[in-house]
Tab-separated table of C-alpha atoms in Angstrom:
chain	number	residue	atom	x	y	z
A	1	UNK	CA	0.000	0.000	0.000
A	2	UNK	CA	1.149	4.145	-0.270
A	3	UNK	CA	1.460	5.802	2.316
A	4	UNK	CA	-0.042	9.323	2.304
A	5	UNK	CA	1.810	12.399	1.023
A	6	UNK	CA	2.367	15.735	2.299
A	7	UNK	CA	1.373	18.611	0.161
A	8	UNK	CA	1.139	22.982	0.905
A	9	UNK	CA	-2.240	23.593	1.887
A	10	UNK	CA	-3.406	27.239	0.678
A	11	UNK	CA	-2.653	28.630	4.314
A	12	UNK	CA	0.649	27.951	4.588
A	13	UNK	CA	0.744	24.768	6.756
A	14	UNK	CA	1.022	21.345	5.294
A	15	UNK	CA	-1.900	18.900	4.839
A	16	UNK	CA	-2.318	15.108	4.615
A	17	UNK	CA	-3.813	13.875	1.156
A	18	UNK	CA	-4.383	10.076	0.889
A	19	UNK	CA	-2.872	8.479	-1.992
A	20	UNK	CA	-3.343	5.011	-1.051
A	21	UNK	CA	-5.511	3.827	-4.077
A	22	UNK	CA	-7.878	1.698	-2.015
A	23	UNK	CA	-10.599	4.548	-1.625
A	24	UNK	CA	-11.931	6.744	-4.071
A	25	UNK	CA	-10.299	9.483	-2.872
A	26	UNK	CA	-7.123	7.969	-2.624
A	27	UNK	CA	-6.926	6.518	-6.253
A	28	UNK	CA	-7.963	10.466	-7.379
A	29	UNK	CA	-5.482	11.902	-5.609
A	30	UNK	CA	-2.745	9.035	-6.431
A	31	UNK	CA	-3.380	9.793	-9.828
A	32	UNK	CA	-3.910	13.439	-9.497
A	33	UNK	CA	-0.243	13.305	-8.348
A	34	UNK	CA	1.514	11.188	-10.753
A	35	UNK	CA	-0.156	12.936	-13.331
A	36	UNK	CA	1.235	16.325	-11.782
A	37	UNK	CA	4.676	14.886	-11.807
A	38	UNK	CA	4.700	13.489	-15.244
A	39	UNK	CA	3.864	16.653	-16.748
A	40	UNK	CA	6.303	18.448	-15.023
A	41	UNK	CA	8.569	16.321	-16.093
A	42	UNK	CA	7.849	16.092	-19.352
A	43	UNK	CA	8.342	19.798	-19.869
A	44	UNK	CA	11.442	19.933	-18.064
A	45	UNK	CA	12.859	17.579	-20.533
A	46	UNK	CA	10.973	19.355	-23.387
A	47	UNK	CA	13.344	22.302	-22.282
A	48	UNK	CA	16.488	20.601	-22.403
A	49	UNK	CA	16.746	20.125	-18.051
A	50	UNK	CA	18.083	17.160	-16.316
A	51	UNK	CA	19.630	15.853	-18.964
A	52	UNK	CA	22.606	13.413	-18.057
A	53	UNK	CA	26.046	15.838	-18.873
A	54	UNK	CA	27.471	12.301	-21.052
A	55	UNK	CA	24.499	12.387	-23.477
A	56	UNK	CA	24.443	16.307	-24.033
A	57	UNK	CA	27.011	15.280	-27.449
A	58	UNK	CA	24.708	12.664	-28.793
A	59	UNK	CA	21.255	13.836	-30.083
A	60	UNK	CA	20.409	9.944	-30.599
A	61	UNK	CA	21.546	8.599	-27.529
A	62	UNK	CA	19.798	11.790	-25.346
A	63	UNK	CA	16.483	11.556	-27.535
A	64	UNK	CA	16.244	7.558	-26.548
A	65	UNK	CA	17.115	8.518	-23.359
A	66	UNK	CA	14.509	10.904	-22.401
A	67	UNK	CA	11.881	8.850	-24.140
A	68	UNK	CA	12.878	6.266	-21.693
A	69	UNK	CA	12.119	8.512	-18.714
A	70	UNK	CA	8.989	9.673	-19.914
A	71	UNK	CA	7.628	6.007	-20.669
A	72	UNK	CA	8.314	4.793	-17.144
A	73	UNK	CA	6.699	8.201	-15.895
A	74	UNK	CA	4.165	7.151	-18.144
A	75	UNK	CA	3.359	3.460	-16.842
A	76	UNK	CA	3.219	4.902	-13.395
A	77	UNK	CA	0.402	6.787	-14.265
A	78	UNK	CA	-1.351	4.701	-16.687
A	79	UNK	CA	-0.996	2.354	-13.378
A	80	UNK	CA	-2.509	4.584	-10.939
A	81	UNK	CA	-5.624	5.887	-13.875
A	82	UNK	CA	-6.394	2.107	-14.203
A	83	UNK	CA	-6.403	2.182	-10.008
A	84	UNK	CA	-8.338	5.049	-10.269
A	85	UNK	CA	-10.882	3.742	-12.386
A	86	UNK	CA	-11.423	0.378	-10.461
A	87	UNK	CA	-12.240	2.346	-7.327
A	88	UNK	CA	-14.703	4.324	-9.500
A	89	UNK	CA	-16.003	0.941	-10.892
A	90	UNK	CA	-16.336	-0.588	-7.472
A	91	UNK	CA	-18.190	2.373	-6.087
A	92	UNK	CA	-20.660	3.276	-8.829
A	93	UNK	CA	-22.941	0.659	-7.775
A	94	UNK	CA	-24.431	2.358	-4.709
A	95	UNK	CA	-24.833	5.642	-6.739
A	96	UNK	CA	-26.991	3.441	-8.866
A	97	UNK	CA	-28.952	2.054	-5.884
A	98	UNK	CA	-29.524	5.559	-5.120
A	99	UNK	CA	-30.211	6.942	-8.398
A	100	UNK	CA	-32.843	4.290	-8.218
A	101	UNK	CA	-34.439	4.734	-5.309
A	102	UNK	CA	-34.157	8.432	-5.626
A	103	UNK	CA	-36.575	7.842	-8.703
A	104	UNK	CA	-38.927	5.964	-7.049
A	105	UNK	CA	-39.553	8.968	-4.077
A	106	UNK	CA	-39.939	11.119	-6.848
A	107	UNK	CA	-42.718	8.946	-8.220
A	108	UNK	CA	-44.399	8.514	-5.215
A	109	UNK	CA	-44.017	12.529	-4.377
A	110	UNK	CA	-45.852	13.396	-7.859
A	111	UNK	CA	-48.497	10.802	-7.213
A	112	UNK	CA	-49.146	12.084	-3.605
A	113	UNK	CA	-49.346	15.585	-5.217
A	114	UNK	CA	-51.394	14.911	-8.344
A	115	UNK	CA	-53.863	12.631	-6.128
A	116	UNK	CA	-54.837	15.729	-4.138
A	117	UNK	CA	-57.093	17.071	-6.844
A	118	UNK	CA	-58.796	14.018	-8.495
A	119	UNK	CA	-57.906	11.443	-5.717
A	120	UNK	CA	-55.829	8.166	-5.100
A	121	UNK	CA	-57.182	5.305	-7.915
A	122	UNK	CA	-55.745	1.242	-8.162
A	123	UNK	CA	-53.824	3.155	-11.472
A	124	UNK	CA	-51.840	4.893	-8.938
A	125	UNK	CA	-50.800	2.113	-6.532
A	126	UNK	CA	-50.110	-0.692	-9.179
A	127	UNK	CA	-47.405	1.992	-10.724
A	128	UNK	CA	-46.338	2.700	-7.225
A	129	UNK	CA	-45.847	-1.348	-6.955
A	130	UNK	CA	-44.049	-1.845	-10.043
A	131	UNK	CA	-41.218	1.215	-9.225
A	132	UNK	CA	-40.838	-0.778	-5.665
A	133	UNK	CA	-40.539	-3.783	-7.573
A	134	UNK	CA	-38.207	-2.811	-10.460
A	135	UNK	CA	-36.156	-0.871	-8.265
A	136	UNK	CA	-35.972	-4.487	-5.885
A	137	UNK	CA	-34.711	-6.184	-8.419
A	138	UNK	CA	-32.220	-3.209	-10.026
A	139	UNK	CA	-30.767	-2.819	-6.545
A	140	UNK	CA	-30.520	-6.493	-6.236
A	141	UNK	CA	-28.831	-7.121	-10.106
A	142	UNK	CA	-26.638	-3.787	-8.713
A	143	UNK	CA	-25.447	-5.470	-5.461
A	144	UNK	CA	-23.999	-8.284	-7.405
A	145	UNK	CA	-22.295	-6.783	-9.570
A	146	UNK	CA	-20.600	-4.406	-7.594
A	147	UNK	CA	-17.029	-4.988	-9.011
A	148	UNK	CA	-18.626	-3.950	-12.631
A	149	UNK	CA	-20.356	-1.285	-11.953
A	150	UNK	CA	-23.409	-2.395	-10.446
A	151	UNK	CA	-26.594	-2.112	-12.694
A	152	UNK	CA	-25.458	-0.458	-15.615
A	153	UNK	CA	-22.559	-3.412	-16.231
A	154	UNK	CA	-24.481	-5.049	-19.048
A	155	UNK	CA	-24.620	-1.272	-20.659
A	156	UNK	CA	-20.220	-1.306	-20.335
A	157	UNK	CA	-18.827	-2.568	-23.354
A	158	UNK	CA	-15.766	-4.721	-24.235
A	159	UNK	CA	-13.778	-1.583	-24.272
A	160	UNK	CA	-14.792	-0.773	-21.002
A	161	UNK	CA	-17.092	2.466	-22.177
A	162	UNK	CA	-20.730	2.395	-21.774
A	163	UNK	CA	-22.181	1.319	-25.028
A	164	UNK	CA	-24.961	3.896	-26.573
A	165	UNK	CA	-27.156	1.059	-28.246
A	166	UNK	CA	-27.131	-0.971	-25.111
A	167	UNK	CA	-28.521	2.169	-22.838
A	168	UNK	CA	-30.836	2.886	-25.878
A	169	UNK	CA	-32.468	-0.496	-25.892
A	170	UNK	CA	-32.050	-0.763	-22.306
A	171	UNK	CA	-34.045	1.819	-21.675
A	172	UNK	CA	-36.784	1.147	-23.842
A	173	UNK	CA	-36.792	-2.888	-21.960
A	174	UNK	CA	-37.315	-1.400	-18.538
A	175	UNK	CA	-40.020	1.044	-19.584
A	176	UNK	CA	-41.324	-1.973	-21.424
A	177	UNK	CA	-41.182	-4.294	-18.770
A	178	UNK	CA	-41.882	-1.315	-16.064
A	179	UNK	CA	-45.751	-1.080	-17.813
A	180	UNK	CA	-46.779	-4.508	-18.432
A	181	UNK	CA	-45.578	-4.939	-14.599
A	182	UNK	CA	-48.485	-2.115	-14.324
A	183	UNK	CA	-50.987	-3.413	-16.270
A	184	UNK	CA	-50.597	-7.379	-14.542
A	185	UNK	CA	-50.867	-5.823	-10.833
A	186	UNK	CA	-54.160	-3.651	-12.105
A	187	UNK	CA	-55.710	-6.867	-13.624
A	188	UNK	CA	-55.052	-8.493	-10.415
A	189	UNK	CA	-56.744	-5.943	-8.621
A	190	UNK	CA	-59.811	-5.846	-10.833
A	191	UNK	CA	-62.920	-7.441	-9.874
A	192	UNK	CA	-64.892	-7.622	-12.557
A	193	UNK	CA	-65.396	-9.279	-14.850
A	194	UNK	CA	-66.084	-6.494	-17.821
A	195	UNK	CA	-63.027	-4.412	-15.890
A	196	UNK	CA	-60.693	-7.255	-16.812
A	197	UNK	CA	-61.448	-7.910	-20.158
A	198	UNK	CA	-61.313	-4.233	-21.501
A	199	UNK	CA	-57.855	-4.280	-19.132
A	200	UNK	CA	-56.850	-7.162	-21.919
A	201	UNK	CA	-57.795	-5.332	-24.638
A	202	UNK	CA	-55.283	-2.455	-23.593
A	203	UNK	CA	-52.800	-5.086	-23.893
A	204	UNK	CA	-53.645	-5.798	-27.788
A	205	UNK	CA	-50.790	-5.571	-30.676
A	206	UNK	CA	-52.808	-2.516	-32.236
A	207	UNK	CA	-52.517	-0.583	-29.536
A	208	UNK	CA	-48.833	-1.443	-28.634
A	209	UNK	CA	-47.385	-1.613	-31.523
A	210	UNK	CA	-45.163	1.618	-32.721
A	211	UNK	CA	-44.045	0.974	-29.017
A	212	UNK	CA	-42.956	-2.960	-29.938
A	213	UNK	CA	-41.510	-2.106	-33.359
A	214	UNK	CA	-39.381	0.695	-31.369
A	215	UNK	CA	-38.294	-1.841	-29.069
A	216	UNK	CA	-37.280	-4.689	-31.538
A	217	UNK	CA	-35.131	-2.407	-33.614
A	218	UNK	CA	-33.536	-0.877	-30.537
A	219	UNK	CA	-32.666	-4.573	-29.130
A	220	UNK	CA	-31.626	-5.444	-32.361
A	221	UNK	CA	-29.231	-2.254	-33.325
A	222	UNK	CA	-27.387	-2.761	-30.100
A	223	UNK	CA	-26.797	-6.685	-31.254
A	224	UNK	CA	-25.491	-5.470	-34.614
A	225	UNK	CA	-23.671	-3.088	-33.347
A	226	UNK	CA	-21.796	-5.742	-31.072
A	227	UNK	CA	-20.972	-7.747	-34.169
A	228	UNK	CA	-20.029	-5.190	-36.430
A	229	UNK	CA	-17.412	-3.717	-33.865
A	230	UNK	CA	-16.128	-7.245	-33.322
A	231	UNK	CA	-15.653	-8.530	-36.574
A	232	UNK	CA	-14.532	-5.045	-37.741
A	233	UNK	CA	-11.624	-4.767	-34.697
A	234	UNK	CA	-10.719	-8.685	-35.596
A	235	UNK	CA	-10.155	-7.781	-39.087
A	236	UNK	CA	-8.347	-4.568	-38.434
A	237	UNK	CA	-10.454	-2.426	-40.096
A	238	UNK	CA	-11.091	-0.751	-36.684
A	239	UNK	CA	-9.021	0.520	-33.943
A	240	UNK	CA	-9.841	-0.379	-30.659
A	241	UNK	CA	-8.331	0.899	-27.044
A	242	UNK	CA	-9.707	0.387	-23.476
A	243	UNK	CA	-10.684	2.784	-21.854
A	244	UNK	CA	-9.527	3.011	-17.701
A	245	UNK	CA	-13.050	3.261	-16.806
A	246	UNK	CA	-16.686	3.846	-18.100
A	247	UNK	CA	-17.770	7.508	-18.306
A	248	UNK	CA	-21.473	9.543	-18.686
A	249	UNK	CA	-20.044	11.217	-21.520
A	250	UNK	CA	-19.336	7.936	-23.508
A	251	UNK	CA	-23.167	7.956	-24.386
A	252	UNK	CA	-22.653	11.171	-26.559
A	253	UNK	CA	-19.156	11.236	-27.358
A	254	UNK	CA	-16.378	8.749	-29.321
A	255	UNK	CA	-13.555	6.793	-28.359
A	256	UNK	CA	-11.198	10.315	-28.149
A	257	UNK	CA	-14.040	11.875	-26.590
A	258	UNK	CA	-15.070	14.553	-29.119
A	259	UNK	CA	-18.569	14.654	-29.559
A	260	UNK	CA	-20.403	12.137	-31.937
A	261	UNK	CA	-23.368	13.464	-34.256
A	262	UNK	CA	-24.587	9.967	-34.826
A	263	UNK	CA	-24.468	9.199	-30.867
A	264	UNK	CA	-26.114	12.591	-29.827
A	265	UNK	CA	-28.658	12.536	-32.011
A	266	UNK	CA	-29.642	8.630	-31.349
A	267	UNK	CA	-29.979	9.464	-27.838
A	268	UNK	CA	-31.923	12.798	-27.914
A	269	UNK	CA	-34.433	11.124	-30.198
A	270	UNK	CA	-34.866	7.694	-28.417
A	271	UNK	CA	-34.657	9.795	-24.552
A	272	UNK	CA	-38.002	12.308	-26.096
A	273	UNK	CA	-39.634	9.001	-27.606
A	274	UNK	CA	-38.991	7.205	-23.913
A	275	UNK	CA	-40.585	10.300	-22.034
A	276	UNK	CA	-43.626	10.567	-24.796
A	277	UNK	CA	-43.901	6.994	-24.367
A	278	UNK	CA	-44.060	7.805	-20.152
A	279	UNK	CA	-46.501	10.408	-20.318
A	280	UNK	CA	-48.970	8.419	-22.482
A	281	UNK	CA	-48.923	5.778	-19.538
A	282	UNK	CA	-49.343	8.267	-16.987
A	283	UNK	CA	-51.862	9.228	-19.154
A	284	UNK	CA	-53.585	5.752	-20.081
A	285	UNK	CA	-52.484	3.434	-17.593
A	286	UNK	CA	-54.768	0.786	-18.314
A	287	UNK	CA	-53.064	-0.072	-21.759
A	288	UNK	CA	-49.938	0.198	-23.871
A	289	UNK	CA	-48.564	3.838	-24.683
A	290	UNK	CA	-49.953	4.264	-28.285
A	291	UNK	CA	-46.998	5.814	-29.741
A	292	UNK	CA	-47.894	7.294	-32.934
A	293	UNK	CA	-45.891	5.737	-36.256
A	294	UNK	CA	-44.641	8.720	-36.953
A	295	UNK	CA	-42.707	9.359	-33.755
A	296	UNK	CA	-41.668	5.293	-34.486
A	297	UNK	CA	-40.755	6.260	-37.781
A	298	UNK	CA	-37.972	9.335	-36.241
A	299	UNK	CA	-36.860	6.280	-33.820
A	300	UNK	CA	-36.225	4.038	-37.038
A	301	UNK	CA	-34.516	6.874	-38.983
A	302	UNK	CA	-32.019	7.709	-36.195
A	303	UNK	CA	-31.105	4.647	-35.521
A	304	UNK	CA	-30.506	4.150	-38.747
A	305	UNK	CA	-28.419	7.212	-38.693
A	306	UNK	CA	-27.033	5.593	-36.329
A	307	UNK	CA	-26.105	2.768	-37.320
A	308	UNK	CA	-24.415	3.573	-40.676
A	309	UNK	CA	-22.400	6.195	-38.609
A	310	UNK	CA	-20.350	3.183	-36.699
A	311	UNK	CA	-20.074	1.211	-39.761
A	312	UNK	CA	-18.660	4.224	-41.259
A	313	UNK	CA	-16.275	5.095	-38.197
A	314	UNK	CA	-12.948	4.198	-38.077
A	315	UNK	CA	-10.562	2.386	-40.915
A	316	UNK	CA	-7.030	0.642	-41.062
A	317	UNK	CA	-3.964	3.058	-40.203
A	318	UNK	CA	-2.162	3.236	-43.569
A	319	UNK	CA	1.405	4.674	-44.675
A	320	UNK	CA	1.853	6.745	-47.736
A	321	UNK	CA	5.672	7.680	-47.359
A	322	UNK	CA	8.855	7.425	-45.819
A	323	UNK	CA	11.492	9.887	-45.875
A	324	UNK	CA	14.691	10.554	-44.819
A	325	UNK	CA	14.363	13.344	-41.719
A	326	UNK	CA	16.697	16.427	-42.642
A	327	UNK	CA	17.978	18.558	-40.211
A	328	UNK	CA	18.529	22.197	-41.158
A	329	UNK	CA	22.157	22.472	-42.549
A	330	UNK	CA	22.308	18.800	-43.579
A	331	UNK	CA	23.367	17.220	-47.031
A	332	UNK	CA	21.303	15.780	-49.049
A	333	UNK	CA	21.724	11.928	-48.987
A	334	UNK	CA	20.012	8.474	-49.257
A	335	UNK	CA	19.064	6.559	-46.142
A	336	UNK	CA	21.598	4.968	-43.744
A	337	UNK	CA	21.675	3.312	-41.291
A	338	UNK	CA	21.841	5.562	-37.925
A	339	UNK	CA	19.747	8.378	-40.241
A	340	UNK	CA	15.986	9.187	-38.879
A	341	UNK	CA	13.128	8.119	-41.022
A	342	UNK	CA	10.030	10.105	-41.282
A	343	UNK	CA	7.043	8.042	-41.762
A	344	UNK	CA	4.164	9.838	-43.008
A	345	UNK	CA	0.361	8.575	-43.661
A	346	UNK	CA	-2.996	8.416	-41.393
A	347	UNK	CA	-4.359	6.432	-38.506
A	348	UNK	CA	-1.283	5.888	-36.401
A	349	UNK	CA	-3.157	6.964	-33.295
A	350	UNK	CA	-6.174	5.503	-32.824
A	351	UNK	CA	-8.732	7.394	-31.150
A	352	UNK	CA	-8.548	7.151	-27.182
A	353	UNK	CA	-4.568	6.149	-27.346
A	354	UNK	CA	-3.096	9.508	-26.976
A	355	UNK	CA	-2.116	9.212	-23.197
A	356	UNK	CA	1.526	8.677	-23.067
A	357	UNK	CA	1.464	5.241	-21.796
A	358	UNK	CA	-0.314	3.847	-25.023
A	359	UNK	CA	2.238	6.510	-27.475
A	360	UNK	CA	5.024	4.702	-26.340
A	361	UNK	CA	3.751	0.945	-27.126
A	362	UNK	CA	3.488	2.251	-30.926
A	363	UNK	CA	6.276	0.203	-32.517
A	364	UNK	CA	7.873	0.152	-36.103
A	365	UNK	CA	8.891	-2.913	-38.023
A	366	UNK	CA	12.163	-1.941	-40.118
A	367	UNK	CA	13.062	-4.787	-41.872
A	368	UNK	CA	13.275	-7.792	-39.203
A	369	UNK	CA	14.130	-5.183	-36.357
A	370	UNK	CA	11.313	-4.093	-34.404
A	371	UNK	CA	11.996	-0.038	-33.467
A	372	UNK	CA	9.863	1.500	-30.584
A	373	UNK	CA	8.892	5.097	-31.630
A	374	UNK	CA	10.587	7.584	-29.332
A	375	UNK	CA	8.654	10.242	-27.663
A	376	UNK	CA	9.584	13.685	-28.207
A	377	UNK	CA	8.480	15.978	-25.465
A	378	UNK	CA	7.285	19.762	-26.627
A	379	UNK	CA	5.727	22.373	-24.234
A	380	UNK	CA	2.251	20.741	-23.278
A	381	UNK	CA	2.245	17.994	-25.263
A	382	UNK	CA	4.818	15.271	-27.703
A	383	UNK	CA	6.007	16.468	-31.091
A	384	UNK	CA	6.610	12.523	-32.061
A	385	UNK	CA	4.519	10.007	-32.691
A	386	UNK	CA	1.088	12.181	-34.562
A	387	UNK	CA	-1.325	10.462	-36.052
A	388	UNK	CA	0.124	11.758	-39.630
A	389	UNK	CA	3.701	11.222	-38.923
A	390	UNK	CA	6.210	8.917	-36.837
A	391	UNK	CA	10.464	9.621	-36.568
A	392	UNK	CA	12.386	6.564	-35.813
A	393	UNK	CA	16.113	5.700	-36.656
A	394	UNK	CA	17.018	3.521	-38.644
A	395	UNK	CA	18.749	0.951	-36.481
A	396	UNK	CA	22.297	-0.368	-37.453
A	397	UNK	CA	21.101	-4.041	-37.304
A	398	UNK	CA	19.512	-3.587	-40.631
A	399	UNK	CA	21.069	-4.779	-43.950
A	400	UNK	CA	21.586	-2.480	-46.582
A	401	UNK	CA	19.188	-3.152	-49.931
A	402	UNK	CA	15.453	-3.124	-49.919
A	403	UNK	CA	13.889	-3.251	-46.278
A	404	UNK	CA	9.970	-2.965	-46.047
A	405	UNK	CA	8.892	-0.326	-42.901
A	406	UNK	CA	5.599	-1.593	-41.138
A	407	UNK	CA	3.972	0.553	-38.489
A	408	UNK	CA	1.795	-1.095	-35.684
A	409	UNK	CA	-0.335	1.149	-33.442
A	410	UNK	CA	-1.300	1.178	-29.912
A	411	UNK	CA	-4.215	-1.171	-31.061
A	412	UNK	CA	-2.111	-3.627	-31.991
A	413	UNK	CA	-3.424	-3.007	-36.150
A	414	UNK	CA	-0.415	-3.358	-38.628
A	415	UNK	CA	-0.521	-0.713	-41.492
A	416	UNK	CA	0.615	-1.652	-44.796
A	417	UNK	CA	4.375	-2.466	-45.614
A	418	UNK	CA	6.092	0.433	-47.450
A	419	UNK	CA	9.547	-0.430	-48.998
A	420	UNK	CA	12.729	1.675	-48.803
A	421	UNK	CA	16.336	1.551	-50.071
A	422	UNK	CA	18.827	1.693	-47.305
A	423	UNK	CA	22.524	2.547	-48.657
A	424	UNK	CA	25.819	1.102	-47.729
């Protein structure tokens, strides 16, 4: 375990901050910290300080060894994010269970409120019921699993973000199963017989079913959506990194976290069709919401939307040149061996791997010889690897003649091979 650090409270005297990593607040801070570090660090060396006094003559040798420094600063706080975010995992599940609950006091609030004027019905109490009930069983599903996040780990994908098309249909399956669970406890607490049957006829396909067709598509976007990231990521035609933990914003933003068009506007229009859908229940709750075809048909066309928009997303990293880098005041030659490359093309950084842990596992294949790209600090940021261009040298272990230069990403996705003449 850490032990707690010291830091300069505002005041002047010194206060304890946990950095332990077992508690939420420790793994923030922890990370907070490393994080602090690491960018100091990074723009010492970006400014030429701390270098060792033996490598000031060597550009190579000082370039490979402050990309060295900066990749174990790196790990350490890649390791304490990934801490970080398994605290945050762990402890999500009670603000679920109160999330949850939280809803259901606000139900039974605007029912005590509404039932002043026209009075307390069996409508009233069977949706009353059915929140206890749902909200029983989502605290239950939440308790165990805890270590994934508590009810909303079947909506984290495989990349640990939550998945838009799983909330999307999962929200239309609870409001689903949330108003048949209404209509069964009001048929149970009819009496009559003429009550019951036009209870039943509430519960008919023609009057449920822009709110079924809604449903089915929903269920069966997020399914295809599964399969078409899968196959797409096995056959490298899509760049995949995990994320350290599952974020709000992953509903309406993409893997770098810029905001999606296709993602925002699948969840604005689904969320208004879920609370039209709600209101015509609280309207009518003795049958199915009638949700007009028309509002079904804006469902079917974003999701649609949608859908073409992560078929269309991503593509394979690809390499269109490699040059010889130049320095100002250099000759013009061919490539040798010792001499930087400069690989240019698209894709090298897939979205989501800028952090510098995941730039320095970006590798290049020269010939048999497998080159790790160095990192080049600048003010604020790296000025090596982009996602347009990568420098490497060209180590001395390679043959002279015809050498092919292969790039593989933080992904683990190969780009094409490019071939290059390396001179005696």
């Amino acid at each position: 375990m850490r032990k707690s650090t010291s830091a300069e409270a505002p005041s002047g005297k010194h206060s304890t901050r946990c950095t332990c990593g077992d508690c939420p607040h420790g793994a923030r801070e922890g990370h907070r910290h490393a994080l602090s570090g690491f960018r100091q660090r990074r723009d010492e060396l970006a400014a030429g300080e701390g270098l060792p006094a033996a490598l000031a003559h060597s550009p190579g040798a000082s370039r490979q060894w402050v990309s060295d420094e900066l990749t174990r600063a790196a790990r350490t706080v890649a390791e304490r994010s990934r801490e970080e975010g398994a605290v945050r995992l762990a402890a999500l599940w009670r603000h679920t269970v109160v999330a949850v609950w939280g809803a259901v006091l606000a139900l039974l609030l605007g029912q005590l409120l509404t039932a002043i004027a026209v009075g307390w019905s069996a409508a009233r109490t069977a949706s009353l019921v059915a929140a206890f009930v749902c909200a029983g069983l989502l605290s239950g599903a939440a308790y165990l699993h805890r270590a994934r996040g508590g009810a909303l780990a079947p909506l984290i994908g495989e990349d640990n973000r939550l998945s838009t098309s799983r909330t999307v249909a999962a929200a239309w399956i609870f409001f689903a199963v949330y108003d048949v669970l209404v209509l069964a406890l009001e048929l149970a607490g009819r009496s009559g017989q003429a009550e019951r049957r036009e209870l039943l006829a509430g519960l008919e396909l023609s009057q449920g079913a822009g709110l079924l067709t809604v449903l089915a598509l929903s269920c069966a976007i997020a399914v295809f959506v599964r399969r078409t990231v899968a196959v797409r990521v096995q056959h490298q035609r899509l760049q995949k990194v995990r994320a350290d933990r599952p974020r709000a914003s992953d509903l309406l933003t993409d893997d770098a976290g810029r905001g999606s068009f296709c993602d925002v506007q699948f969840v604005l229009i689904s969320g208004v069709a879920v609370i039209f859908a709600a209101v015509r229940l609280a309207r009518q709750p003795d049958q199915l919401p009638d949700l007009p075809w028309s509002l079904a048909v804006l469902v079917v066309v974003s999701a649609a939307t949608y859908l073409a928009g992560k078929y269309a997303e991503g593509g394979r990293p690809v390499v269109l040149s490699v040059v010889r880098a130049r320095e100002i005041g250099d000759l013009h030659a061919p490539i040798r061996t010792g001499d930087d490359i400069e690989i240019r093309g698209a894709g090298f950084v897939p979205p989501g791997s800028d952090e510098p842990d995941r730039l320095a596992r970006m590798v290049v294949r020269v010939g048999a010889v497998h080159v790790p790209v160095p990192l080049i600090p600048v003010g604020g940021g790296f000025a090596n690897p982009t996602d347009s261009t990568l420098t490497v040298p060209v180590p001395v272990e390679v043959e002279p003649g015809k050498v092919e230069v292969q790039v593989v990403t933080a992904a683990g996705v190969e780009t094409n091979r490019y071939p290059i003449d390396v001179a005696d």
